[in-house]
Amino acid sequence: ETGVTQSPTHLIKTRGQQVTLRCSSQSGHNTVSWYQQALGQGPQFIFQYYREEENGRGNFPPRFSGLQFPNYSSELNVNALELDDSALYLCASSLRAPGFETQYFGPGTRLLVL
Amino acid sequence: AQSVTQPDIHITVSEGASLELRCNYSYGATPYLFWYVQSPGQGLQLLLKYFSGDTLVQGIKGFEAEFKRSQSSFNLRKPSVHWSDAAEYFCAVGETILTGGGNKLTFGTGTQLKVEL
């Protein structure tokens, strides 16, 4: 069983640039969630994708956007980067089911905005 | 909105000693509760989860947690800590996303565990 993978592992950008982060879901999973983890904090929910559509969003501005592809992999795009966007970005995959679906996390992409 | 409180930012224990990490949640209904562990520079690994039923839940690596509704708590325990347990531990509560029917996690701020040899 293949786990959740993310790329790249590290990234350095400058303020105002745009960035794309990628996530491959665990085999058999059809839902992808993205979280932002600032230094010293717990992860915060950005949004979730199911059936290639955004399924819910946390308190993040529209410059955070995403995609899900037919193979259930996903991208997180951030436009007009700000210094506060520096964080570990975590992707989690799950299988949509009745009740609560357990989310399994990837290793994350560490983004530094200068 | 749901919230999770982990009162202890840092905890230091000696190898072989017992461990209890505290977690309190705020949620109106029966919660879905999780403990995750994060090693330095790594993602989150699921230790255990509580959905319903027996309030004492067993997880991986010898960890267990007890759900106490009256105290709104879900504390993580281990009888004997190993040096490899040094990591950051996150408690999380799950809730349904009203607009889409999926689920999201709300995390606490974490407890950093240091193990002294």
Coordinates of N, CA and C in Angstrom, one line a residue:
Chain A
E1 N 0.9 -1.2 0.0 CA 0.0 0.0 0.0 C 0.9 1.2 0.0
T2 N 0.7 2.1 -1.0 CA 1.5 3.3 -1.1 C 0.9 4.4 -0.2
G3 N 1.7 5.1 0.6 CA 1.3 6.1 1.5 C 1.1 7.4 0.7
V4 N 0.8 8.5 1.5 CA 0.7 9.8 0.9 C 2.1 10.4 0.6
T5 N 2.2 10.9 -0.6 CA 3.5 11.5 -0.9 C 3.3 13.0 -1.3
Q6 N 4.3 13.8 -1.1 CA 4.2 15.2 -1.4 C 5.5 15.7 -2.0
S7 N 5.3 16.7 -2.9 CA 6.5 17.3 -3.6 C 6.3 18.7 -3.8
P8 N 7.4 19.5 -3.8 CA 8.7 19.2 -3.3 C 8.8 19.1 -1.8
T9 N 9.9 18.7 -1.2 CA 10.0 18.6 0.2 C 10.3 20.0 0.8
H10 N 11.1 20.8 0.1 CA 11.4 22.1 0.5 C 11.3 23.1 -0.6
L11 N 11.0 24.3 -0.3 CA 10.8 25.3 -1.4 C 11.1 26.7 -0.8
I12 N 11.8 27.5 -1.5 CA 12.1 28.9 -1.1 C 11.5 29.8 -2.2
K13 N 10.7 30.8 -1.8 CA 10.1 31.7 -2.8 C 10.3 33.1 -2.2
T14 N 10.1 34.1 -3.0 CA 10.1 35.5 -2.5 C 8.6 36.1 -2.5
R15 N 8.5 37.0 -1.7 CA 7.2 37.7 -1.5 C 6.6 38.1 -2.9
G16 N 5.3 37.8 -3.1 CA 4.6 38.2 -4.3 C 4.6 37.1 -5.4
Q17 N 5.5 36.1 -5.2 CA 5.5 35.0 -6.2 C 4.4 34.0 -6.0
Q18 N 4.3 33.1 -6.9 CA 3.2 32.1 -6.8 C 3.9 30.7 -6.6
V19 N 3.2 29.8 -5.9 CA 3.8 28.4 -5.7 C 2.7 27.4 -5.9
T20 N 3.2 26.2 -6.4 CA 2.3 25.0 -6.5 C 2.9 23.9 -5.7
L21 N 2.1 23.3 -4.9 CA 2.5 22.1 -4.1 C 1.7 20.9 -4.5
R22 N 2.3 19.7 -4.5 CA 1.6 18.6 -5.1 C 1.5 17.5 -4.0
C23 N 0.4 16.7 -4.2 CA 0.1 15.6 -3.3 C -0.4 14.4 -4.0
S24 N 0.1 13.2 -3.7 CA -0.5 12.0 -4.2 C -1.1 11.3 -3.1
S25 N -2.4 10.9 -3.2 CA -3.1 10.3 -2.1 C -2.7 8.8 -2.0
Q26 N -3.0 8.3 -0.8 CA -2.8 6.9 -0.5 C -3.7 6.1 -1.4
S27 N -3.2 4.9 -1.8 CA -3.9 4.0 -2.7 C -5.3 3.7 -2.1
G28 N -6.3 3.9 -2.9 CA -7.7 3.6 -2.5 C -8.4 4.7 -1.9
H29 N -7.7 5.9 -1.7 CA -8.4 7.0 -1.1 C -8.9 8.0 -2.2
N30 N -10.0 8.7 -1.9 CA -10.6 9.5 -2.9 C -10.7 11.0 -2.5
T31 N -10.3 11.3 -1.3 CA -10.4 12.6 -0.7 C -9.1 13.2 -0.3
V32 N -8.8 14.4 -0.5 CA -7.6 15.1 -0.1 C -7.9 16.3 0.6
S33 N -7.2 16.5 1.8 CA -7.3 17.7 2.6 C -6.0 18.3 2.7
W34 N -5.9 19.7 2.8 CA -4.7 20.4 2.9 C -4.7 21.2 4.2
Y35 N -3.6 21.2 4.9 CA -3.4 21.9 6.2 C -2.1 22.7 6.1
Q36 N -2.2 23.9 6.8 CA -1.0 24.7 7.0 C -0.5 24.6 8.4
Q37 N 0.8 24.3 8.7 CA 1.3 24.3 10.0 C 2.4 25.3 10.2
A38 N 2.1 26.4 10.8 CA 3.1 27.4 11.1 C 4.0 26.9 12.2
L39 N 5.2 27.5 12.3 CA 6.1 27.1 13.3 C 5.6 27.2 14.7
G40 N 5.7 26.1 15.5 CA 5.2 26.1 16.8 C 3.7 26.0 17.0
Q41 N 3.0 25.7 15.9 CA 1.5 25.6 16.0 C 1.0 24.3 15.5
G42 N -0.2 24.0 15.8 CA -0.9 22.8 15.2 C -1.3 23.1 13.8
P43 N -1.5 22.1 13.0 CA -2.0 22.3 11.6 C -3.4 22.9 11.6
Q44 N -3.6 23.8 10.6 CA -4.9 24.4 10.4 C -5.4 24.0 9.0
F45 N -6.7 23.7 9.0 CA -7.4 23.2 7.8 C -7.5 24.3 6.8
I46 N -7.0 24.0 5.5 CA -7.1 25.0 4.4 C -8.4 24.7 3.6
F47 N -8.4 23.5 3.0 CA -9.6 23.1 2.3 C -9.5 21.6 2.0
Q48 N -10.6 21.0 1.5 CA -10.7 19.6 1.1 C -11.2 19.4 -0.3
Y49 N -10.8 18.4 -1.0 CA -11.2 18.1 -2.3 C -11.8 16.7 -2.4
Y50 N -12.9 16.6 -3.0 CA -13.6 15.3 -3.2 C -14.3 15.4 -4.6
R51 N -14.1 14.3 -5.4 CA -14.6 14.3 -6.7 C -14.3 15.5 -7.5
E52 N -13.0 16.0 -7.4 CA -12.5 17.1 -8.1 C -13.1 18.4 -7.8
E53 N -13.8 18.5 -6.7 CA -14.4 19.8 -6.3 C -14.0 20.1 -4.9
E54 N -13.9 21.4 -4.6 CA -13.7 21.9 -3.3 C -14.9 21.6 -2.4
N55 N -14.6 20.9 -1.3 CA -15.6 20.4 -0.4 C -15.8 21.1 0.9
G56 N -15.0 22.1 1.1 CA -15.1 22.9 2.3 C -13.8 23.7 2.5
R57 N -13.8 24.8 3.1 CA -12.6 25.7 3.2 C -12.5 26.2 4.6
G58 N -11.3 26.3 5.1 CA -11.1 27.0 6.4 C -10.9 28.5 6.2
N59 N -10.4 29.1 7.2 CA -10.3 30.6 7.2 C -9.0 31.0 6.4
F60 N -9.0 30.8 5.1 CA -7.9 31.1 4.3 C -8.4 31.9 3.1
P61 N -7.7 33.0 2.7 CA -8.1 33.8 1.6 C -8.2 33.1 0.2
P62 N -8.8 33.7 -0.8 CA -9.0 33.1 -2.1 C -7.7 32.9 -2.8
R63 N -6.6 33.6 -2.4 CA -5.3 33.3 -3.1 C -4.8 31.9 -2.8
F64 N -5.4 31.2 -1.9 CA -5.1 29.8 -1.7 C -6.2 29.0 -2.5
S65 N -5.7 28.3 -3.5 CA -6.7 27.5 -4.3 C -6.1 26.1 -4.5
G66 N -6.9 25.3 -5.1 CA -6.5 23.9 -5.3 C -7.1 23.2 -6.4
L67 N -6.7 22.0 -6.7 CA -7.2 21.2 -7.7 C -7.1 19.8 -7.3
Q68 N -8.1 18.9 -7.7 CA -8.0 17.5 -7.6 C -8.1 16.9 -9.0
F69 N -7.3 15.9 -9.3 CA -7.3 15.3 -10.6 C -8.0 13.9 -10.5
P70 N -8.4 13.4 -11.7 CA -9.1 12.1 -11.8 C -8.5 11.0 -11.0
N71 N -7.1 11.0 -10.9 CA -6.5 9.9 -10.1 C -6.4 10.3 -8.6
Y72 N -7.1 11.3 -8.2 CA -7.3 11.7 -6.8 C -6.1 12.5 -6.3
S73 N -5.0 12.7 -7.1 CA -3.9 13.5 -6.6 C -4.4 15.0 -6.6
S74 N -3.6 15.8 -6.0 CA -4.1 17.2 -5.7 C -3.0 18.2 -5.8
E75 N -3.3 19.4 -6.1 CA -2.4 20.5 -6.0 C -2.9 21.6 -5.1
L76 N -2.0 22.3 -4.4 CA -2.3 23.5 -3.7 C -1.5 24.6 -4.3
N77 N -2.3 25.7 -4.7 CA -1.7 26.9 -5.3 C -1.8 28.0 -4.4
V78 N -0.7 28.8 -4.2 CA -0.8 30.0 -3.4 C -0.3 31.1 -4.3
N79 N -1.1 32.2 -4.5 CA -0.7 33.3 -5.3 C -0.3 34.5 -4.3
A80 N 0.5 35.4 -4.9 CA 0.9 36.6 -4.2 C 1.4 36.3 -2.8
L81 N 2.4 35.4 -2.7 CA 3.0 35.0 -1.5 C 3.3 36.1 -0.5
E82 N 3.0 35.8 0.8 CA 3.3 36.8 1.9 C 4.3 36.1 2.8
L83 N 5.0 36.9 3.6 CA 5.9 36.3 4.5 C 5.3 35.3 5.5
D84 N 4.0 35.6 5.9 CA 3.3 34.7 6.8 C 2.9 33.4 6.2
D85 N 3.1 33.2 4.9 CA 2.8 31.9 4.3 C 3.9 30.9 4.5
S86 N 5.0 31.4 5.1 CA 6.0 30.4 5.4 C 5.5 29.4 6.5
A87 N 5.6 28.1 6.1 CA 5.0 27.1 7.0 C 5.2 25.7 6.4
L88 N 4.9 24.7 7.1 CA 4.8 23.3 6.6 C 3.4 23.1 6.1
Y89 N 3.3 22.7 4.8 CA 2.0 22.4 4.2 C 1.8 20.9 4.1
L90 N 0.8 20.4 4.8 CA 0.5 19.0 4.9 C -0.7 18.6 4.1
C91 N -0.5 17.5 3.4 CA -1.6 16.9 2.7 C -2.1 15.7 3.4
A92 N -3.4 15.4 3.4 CA -3.9 14.2 4.1 C -4.9 13.6 3.1
S93 N -4.9 12.3 3.0 CA -5.9 11.6 2.2 C -6.8 10.7 3.0
S94 N -8.0 10.5 2.5 CA -8.9 9.6 3.2 C -9.9 9.0 2.2
L95 N -10.7 8.1 2.7 CA -11.7 7.5 1.9 C -13.0 7.9 2.4
R96 N -13.8 8.6 1.5 CA -15.1 9.1 1.9 C -16.0 7.9 2.3
A97 N -16.6 8.0 3.5 CA -17.4 6.9 4.0 C -18.4 7.5 5.1
P98 N -19.4 6.8 5.4 CA -20.3 7.3 6.4 C -19.6 7.5 7.8
G99 N -20.1 8.4 8.5 CA -19.4 8.7 9.8 C -18.2 9.6 9.5
F100 N -17.1 9.3 10.2 CA -15.9 10.2 10.1 C -14.8 9.4 9.4
E101 N -14.2 10.0 8.4 CA -13.1 9.3 7.7 C -11.8 9.6 8.3
T102 N -10.9 8.6 8.6 CA -9.6 8.9 9.1 C -8.7 9.4 8.1
Q103 N -8.0 10.5 8.4 CA -7.1 11.1 7.5 C -5.6 10.7 7.8
Y104 N -4.9 10.4 6.7 CA -3.5 10.0 6.8 C -2.7 11.0 6.1
F105 N -1.6 11.4 6.8 CA -0.9 12.6 6.3 C 0.4 12.2 5.6
G106 N 0.8 13.1 4.7 CA 2.1 13.0 4.0 C 3.2 13.7 4.8
P107 N 4.4 13.6 4.3 CA 5.5 14.2 5.1 C 5.6 15.7 5.0
G108 N 4.8 16.4 4.1 CA 4.7 17.8 4.1 C 5.7 18.4 3.1
T109 N 5.4 19.7 2.8 CA 6.3 20.6 2.0 C 6.6 21.8 2.9
R110 N 7.9 22.0 3.1 CA 8.2 23.2 3.9 C 8.5 24.4 3.0
L111 N 7.7 25.4 3.1 CA 7.8 26.6 2.3 C 8.4 27.8 3.1
L112 N 9.4 28.4 2.5 CA 9.9 29.6 3.1 C 9.8 30.7 2.1
V113 N 9.1 31.8 2.6 CA 8.9 33.0 1.8 C 9.8 34.1 2.3
L114 N 10.7 34.6 1.4 CA 11.6 35.7 1.8 C 11.2 37.0 1.3
Chain B
A1 N -17.8 26.7 17.2 CA -16.7 26.0 16.6 C -16.0 25.2 17.6
Q2 N -15.4 24.1 17.1 CA -14.7 23.2 18.0 C -13.4 23.7 18.4
S3 N -12.8 23.3 19.5 CA -11.5 23.7 19.9 C -10.8 22.6 20.7
V4 N -9.5 22.6 20.7 CA -8.7 21.6 21.4 C -7.7 22.3 22.2
T5 N -7.5 22.0 23.4 CA -6.5 22.5 24.3 C -5.5 21.5 24.8
Q6 N -4.3 21.7 24.5 CA -3.2 20.9 25.1 C -2.5 21.8 26.1
P7 N -2.7 21.6 27.4 CA -2.2 22.6 28.3 C -0.7 22.6 28.5
D8 N -0.1 21.4 28.2 CA 1.4 21.3 28.4 C 2.1 21.5 27.1
I9 N 2.9 22.6 27.0 CA 3.7 22.8 25.8 C 4.9 21.9 25.7
H10 N 5.6 21.7 26.8 CA 6.7 20.8 26.9 C 6.6 19.9 28.0
I11 N 7.0 18.6 27.9 CA 7.0 17.7 28.9 C 8.3 16.9 28.8
T12 N 9.0 16.7 29.9 CA 10.2 15.9 30.0 C 10.0 14.7 30.9
V13 N 10.3 13.5 30.4 CA 10.2 12.3 31.3 C 11.5 11.5 31.1
S14 N 11.8 10.7 32.1 CA 12.9 9.8 32.0 C 12.5 8.5 31.2
E15 N 13.5 8.0 30.5 CA 13.2 6.7 29.8 C 12.7 5.7 30.8
G16 N 11.7 5.0 30.5 CA 11.1 3.9 31.3 C 10.0 4.4 32.3
A17 N 9.9 5.7 32.4 CA 8.8 6.3 33.2 C 7.5 6.3 32.4
S18 N 6.4 6.5 33.2 CA 5.1 6.6 32.5 C 4.9 8.0 32.0
L19 N 3.9 8.0 31.1 CA 3.7 9.3 30.4 C 2.2 9.5 30.3
E20 N 1.7 10.8 30.6 CA 0.4 11.2 30.3 C 0.4 12.6 29.7
L21 N -0.2 12.7 28.5 CA -0.3 14.0 27.8 C -1.8 14.3 27.8
R22 N -2.0 15.6 28.2 CA -3.4 16.0 28.4 C -4.0 16.7 27.2
C23 N -5.3 16.4 27.0 CA -6.0 17.0 25.9 C -7.5 17.3 26.3
N24 N -7.9 18.5 26.1 CA -9.3 18.9 26.4 C -9.9 19.4 25.1
Y25 N -11.2 19.1 24.9 CA -11.8 19.5 23.7 C -13.1 20.2 24.0
S26 N -13.6 21.0 23.0 CA -14.9 21.7 23.2 C -15.7 21.3 22.0
Y27 N -16.8 20.6 22.2 CA -17.7 20.1 21.2 C -19.0 19.7 21.8
G28 N -20.1 20.0 21.1 CA -21.4 19.8 21.7 C -21.8 18.3 21.6
A29 N -21.5 17.6 20.6 CA -22.0 16.2 20.5 C -20.8 15.3 20.8
T30 N -21.1 14.0 20.6 CA -20.0 13.0 20.8 C -18.9 13.3 19.8
P31 N -17.7 13.5 20.2 CA -16.6 13.9 19.3 C -15.9 12.7 18.7
Y32 N -15.3 13.0 17.5 CA -14.4 12.1 17.0 C -13.0 12.6 17.4
L33 N -12.2 11.8 18.1 CA -10.9 12.3 18.7 C -9.8 11.5 18.1
F34 N -8.6 12.2 18.0 CA -7.4 11.6 17.4 C -6.2 12.1 18.2
W35 N -5.2 11.2 18.2 CA -3.8 11.6 18.6 C -2.9 11.3 17.4
Y36 N -2.1 12.3 17.1 CA -1.1 12.1 16.0 C 0.3 12.5 16.6
V37 N 1.3 11.9 16.1 CA 2.7 12.2 16.5 C 3.5 12.7 15.3
Q38 N 4.3 13.7 15.6 CA 5.1 14.3 14.5 C 6.6 14.3 15.0
S39 N 7.4 13.6 14.3 CA 8.9 13.6 14.5 C 9.5 14.8 13.8
P40 N 10.6 15.3 14.2 CA 11.2 16.5 13.6 C 11.3 16.4 12.1
G41 N 10.7 17.4 11.4 CA 10.8 17.5 10.0 C 9.9 16.5 9.3
Q42 N 9.0 15.9 10.0 CA 8.2 14.8 9.4 C 6.7 15.3 9.4
G43 N 5.9 14.5 8.7 CA 4.4 14.6 8.7 C 3.9 14.1 10.0
L44 N 2.6 13.9 10.0 CA 1.8 13.4 11.2 C 1.5 11.9 11.0
Q45 N 1.8 11.2 12.1 CA 1.5 9.7 12.1 C 0.3 9.5 13.0
L46 N -0.7 8.8 12.6 CA -1.8 8.5 13.5 C -1.4 7.5 14.6
L47 N -1.7 7.9 15.8 CA -1.4 6.9 16.9 C -2.6 6.2 17.3
L48 N -3.8 6.8 17.4 CA -5.0 6.2 17.8 C -6.2 7.1 17.5
K49 N -7.4 6.6 17.6 CA -8.6 7.4 17.4 C -9.7 6.8 18.2
Y50 N -10.7 7.7 18.5 CA -11.9 7.3 19.2 C -13.1 7.8 18.4
F51 N -14.0 6.9 18.1 CA -15.2 7.2 17.4 C -16.4 7.0 18.3
S52 N -16.4 5.8 18.9 CA -17.5 5.5 19.8 C -17.2 4.2 20.5
G53 N -18.0 3.7 21.4 CA -17.8 2.5 22.1 C -16.9 2.6 23.3
D54 N -16.0 1.6 23.5 CA -15.1 1.5 24.6 C -14.3 2.8 24.7
T55 N -14.4 3.4 25.9 CA -13.7 4.7 26.1 C -12.2 4.6 26.3
L56 N -11.7 3.4 26.4 CA -10.2 3.2 26.5 C -9.8 2.7 25.1
V57 N -9.0 3.4 24.4 CA -8.6 3.1 23.1 C -7.1 2.7 23.0
Q58 N -6.8 1.6 22.4 CA -5.4 1.2 22.2 C -4.9 1.7 20.8
G59 N -3.6 2.1 20.8 CA -3.0 2.5 19.6 C -1.7 1.8 19.3
I60 N -1.0 2.4 18.4 CA 0.3 1.8 18.0 C 1.4 2.3 19.0
K61 N 2.5 1.6 18.9 CA 3.7 1.9 19.7 C 3.4 1.9 21.3
G62 N 2.4 1.1 21.7 CA 2.1 1.0 23.1 C 1.3 2.1 23.7
F63 N 0.8 3.0 22.9 CA 0.0 4.1 23.5 C -1.4 3.7 23.6
E64 N -2.1 4.4 24.6 CA -3.5 4.3 24.8 C -4.1 5.6 25.2
A65 N -5.4 5.8 25.0 CA -6.0 7.1 25.4 C -7.4 6.7 26.0
E66 N -7.8 7.6 26.9 CA -9.1 7.4 27.5 C -10.0 8.6 27.3
F67 N -11.2 8.3 26.8 CA -12.2 9.4 26.5 C -13.0 9.5 27.8
K68 N -13.1 10.7 28.3 CA -13.9 11.0 29.5 C -14.8 12.2 29.2
R69 N -16.1 11.8 28.9 CA -17.0 12.8 28.5 C -17.3 13.9 29.5
S70 N -17.3 13.4 30.8 CA -17.6 14.4 31.9 C -16.5 15.4 32.1
Q71 N -15.3 15.1 31.6 CA -14.2 16.0 31.8 C -13.8 16.6 30.4
S72 N -14.5 16.3 29.3 CA -14.2 16.7 28.0 C -12.7 16.5 27.7
S73 N -12.2 15.3 28.1 CA -10.8 15.0 27.9 C -10.5 13.8 27.1
F74 N -9.4 13.7 26.6 CA -8.9 12.5 25.8 C -7.4 12.5 26.0
N75 N -7.0 12.0 27.2 CA -5.6 12.0 27.5 C -4.8 10.8 27.0
L76 N -3.6 11.0 26.5 CA -2.8 10.0 26.0 C -1.9 9.4 27.0
R77 N -1.7 8.1 27.1 CA -0.8 7.5 28.1 C 0.1 6.5 27.5
K78 N 1.2 6.3 28.2 CA 2.1 5.1 27.9 C 2.7 4.7 29.1
P79 N 2.7 3.4 29.5 CA 3.3 2.9 30.7 C 4.8 3.1 30.9
S80 N 5.5 3.0 29.8 CA 7.0 3.0 29.9 C 7.5 3.7 28.6
V81 N 8.0 4.9 28.7 CA 8.5 5.6 27.6 C 9.9 5.2 27.1
H82 N 10.0 5.2 25.8 CA 11.3 4.8 25.2 C 11.9 6.1 24.6
W83 N 13.2 6.1 24.4 CA 13.9 7.4 23.9 C 13.3 7.7 22.5
S84 N 12.9 6.7 21.8 CA 12.4 7.0 20.4 C 11.0 7.7 20.4
D85 N 10.4 7.8 21.6 CA 9.1 8.4 21.7 C 9.2 10.0 21.7
A86 N 10.4 10.5 21.8 CA 10.6 11.9 21.8 C 10.1 12.5 20.4
A87 N 9.2 13.4 20.5 CA 8.5 13.9 19.3 C 7.5 15.0 19.8
E88 N 6.7 15.5 18.9 CA 5.6 16.4 19.2 C 4.3 15.6 19.0
Y89 N 3.4 15.8 20.0 CA 2.2 15.0 20.0 C 1.0 16.0 19.8
F90 N 0.1 15.7 18.9 CA -1.1 16.6 18.6 C -2.3 15.8 18.9
C91 N -3.2 16.4 19.6 CA -4.6 16.0 19.8 C -5.5 16.7 18.8
A92 N -6.4 16.0 18.2 CA -7.3 16.6 17.2 C -8.7 16.1 17.4
V93 N -9.7 17.0 17.1 CA -11.1 16.7 17.1 C -11.6 16.8 15.7
G94 N -12.4 15.9 15.2 CA -13.0 15.9 13.9 C -14.4 16.4 13.9
E95 N -14.7 17.1 12.8 CA -16.1 17.6 12.6 C -16.4 17.5 11.1
T96 N -17.7 17.4 10.9 CA -18.2 17.4 9.5 C -18.2 18.8 8.9
I97 N -17.8 18.8 7.6 CA -17.9 20.1 6.9 C -19.3 20.2 6.4
L98 N -20.0 21.2 6.9 CA -21.4 21.4 6.6 C -21.8 21.5 5.2
T99 N -20.9 22.2 4.4 CA -21.2 22.6 3.1 C -21.0 21.4 2.1
G100 N -20.1 20.5 2.5 CA -19.8 19.4 1.5 C -19.9 18.0 2.0
G101 N -20.1 17.8 3.3 CA -20.3 16.5 3.9 C -19.0 15.8 4.2
G102 N -17.9 16.3 3.9 CA -16.6 15.7 4.3 C -16.3 16.1 5.7
N103 N -15.0 15.8 6.1 CA -14.6 16.0 7.5 C -13.3 16.8 7.5
K104 N -13.2 17.5 8.6 CA -11.9 18.2 8.8 C -11.5 18.0 10.3
L105 N -10.2 18.3 10.5 CA -9.6 18.1 11.8 C -9.3 19.5 12.4
T106 N -9.5 19.7 13.7 CA -9.1 20.8 14.4 C -8.1 20.3 15.4
F107 N -6.9 20.9 15.4 CA -5.8 20.4 16.2 C -5.5 21.4 17.4
G108 N -4.9 20.8 18.4 CA -4.3 21.6 19.5 C -3.0 22.1 19.0
T109 N -2.3 22.8 19.9 CA -1.0 23.4 19.6 C 0.1 22.5 19.8
G110 N -0.2 21.3 20.3 CA 0.9 20.3 20.5 C 1.6 20.3 21.8
T111 N 2.1 19.1 22.2 CA 3.0 18.9 23.3 C 4.3 18.3 22.9
Q112 N 5.4 19.0 23.2 CA 6.7 18.5 22.8 C 7.2 17.6 23.9
L113 N 7.5 16.4 23.6 CA 8.0 15.4 24.6 C 9.5 15.2 24.4
K114 N 10.2 15.4 25.5 CA 11.6 15.1 25.6 C 11.8 13.9 26.5
V115 N 12.7 13.0 26.1 CA 12.9 11.8 26.9 C 14.4 11.9 27.4
E116 N 14.6 11.8 28.7 CA 15.9 11.8 29.2 C 16.4 10.4 29.4
L117 N 17.6 10.1 29.0 CA 18.2 8.8 29.1 C 18.8 8.5 30.5

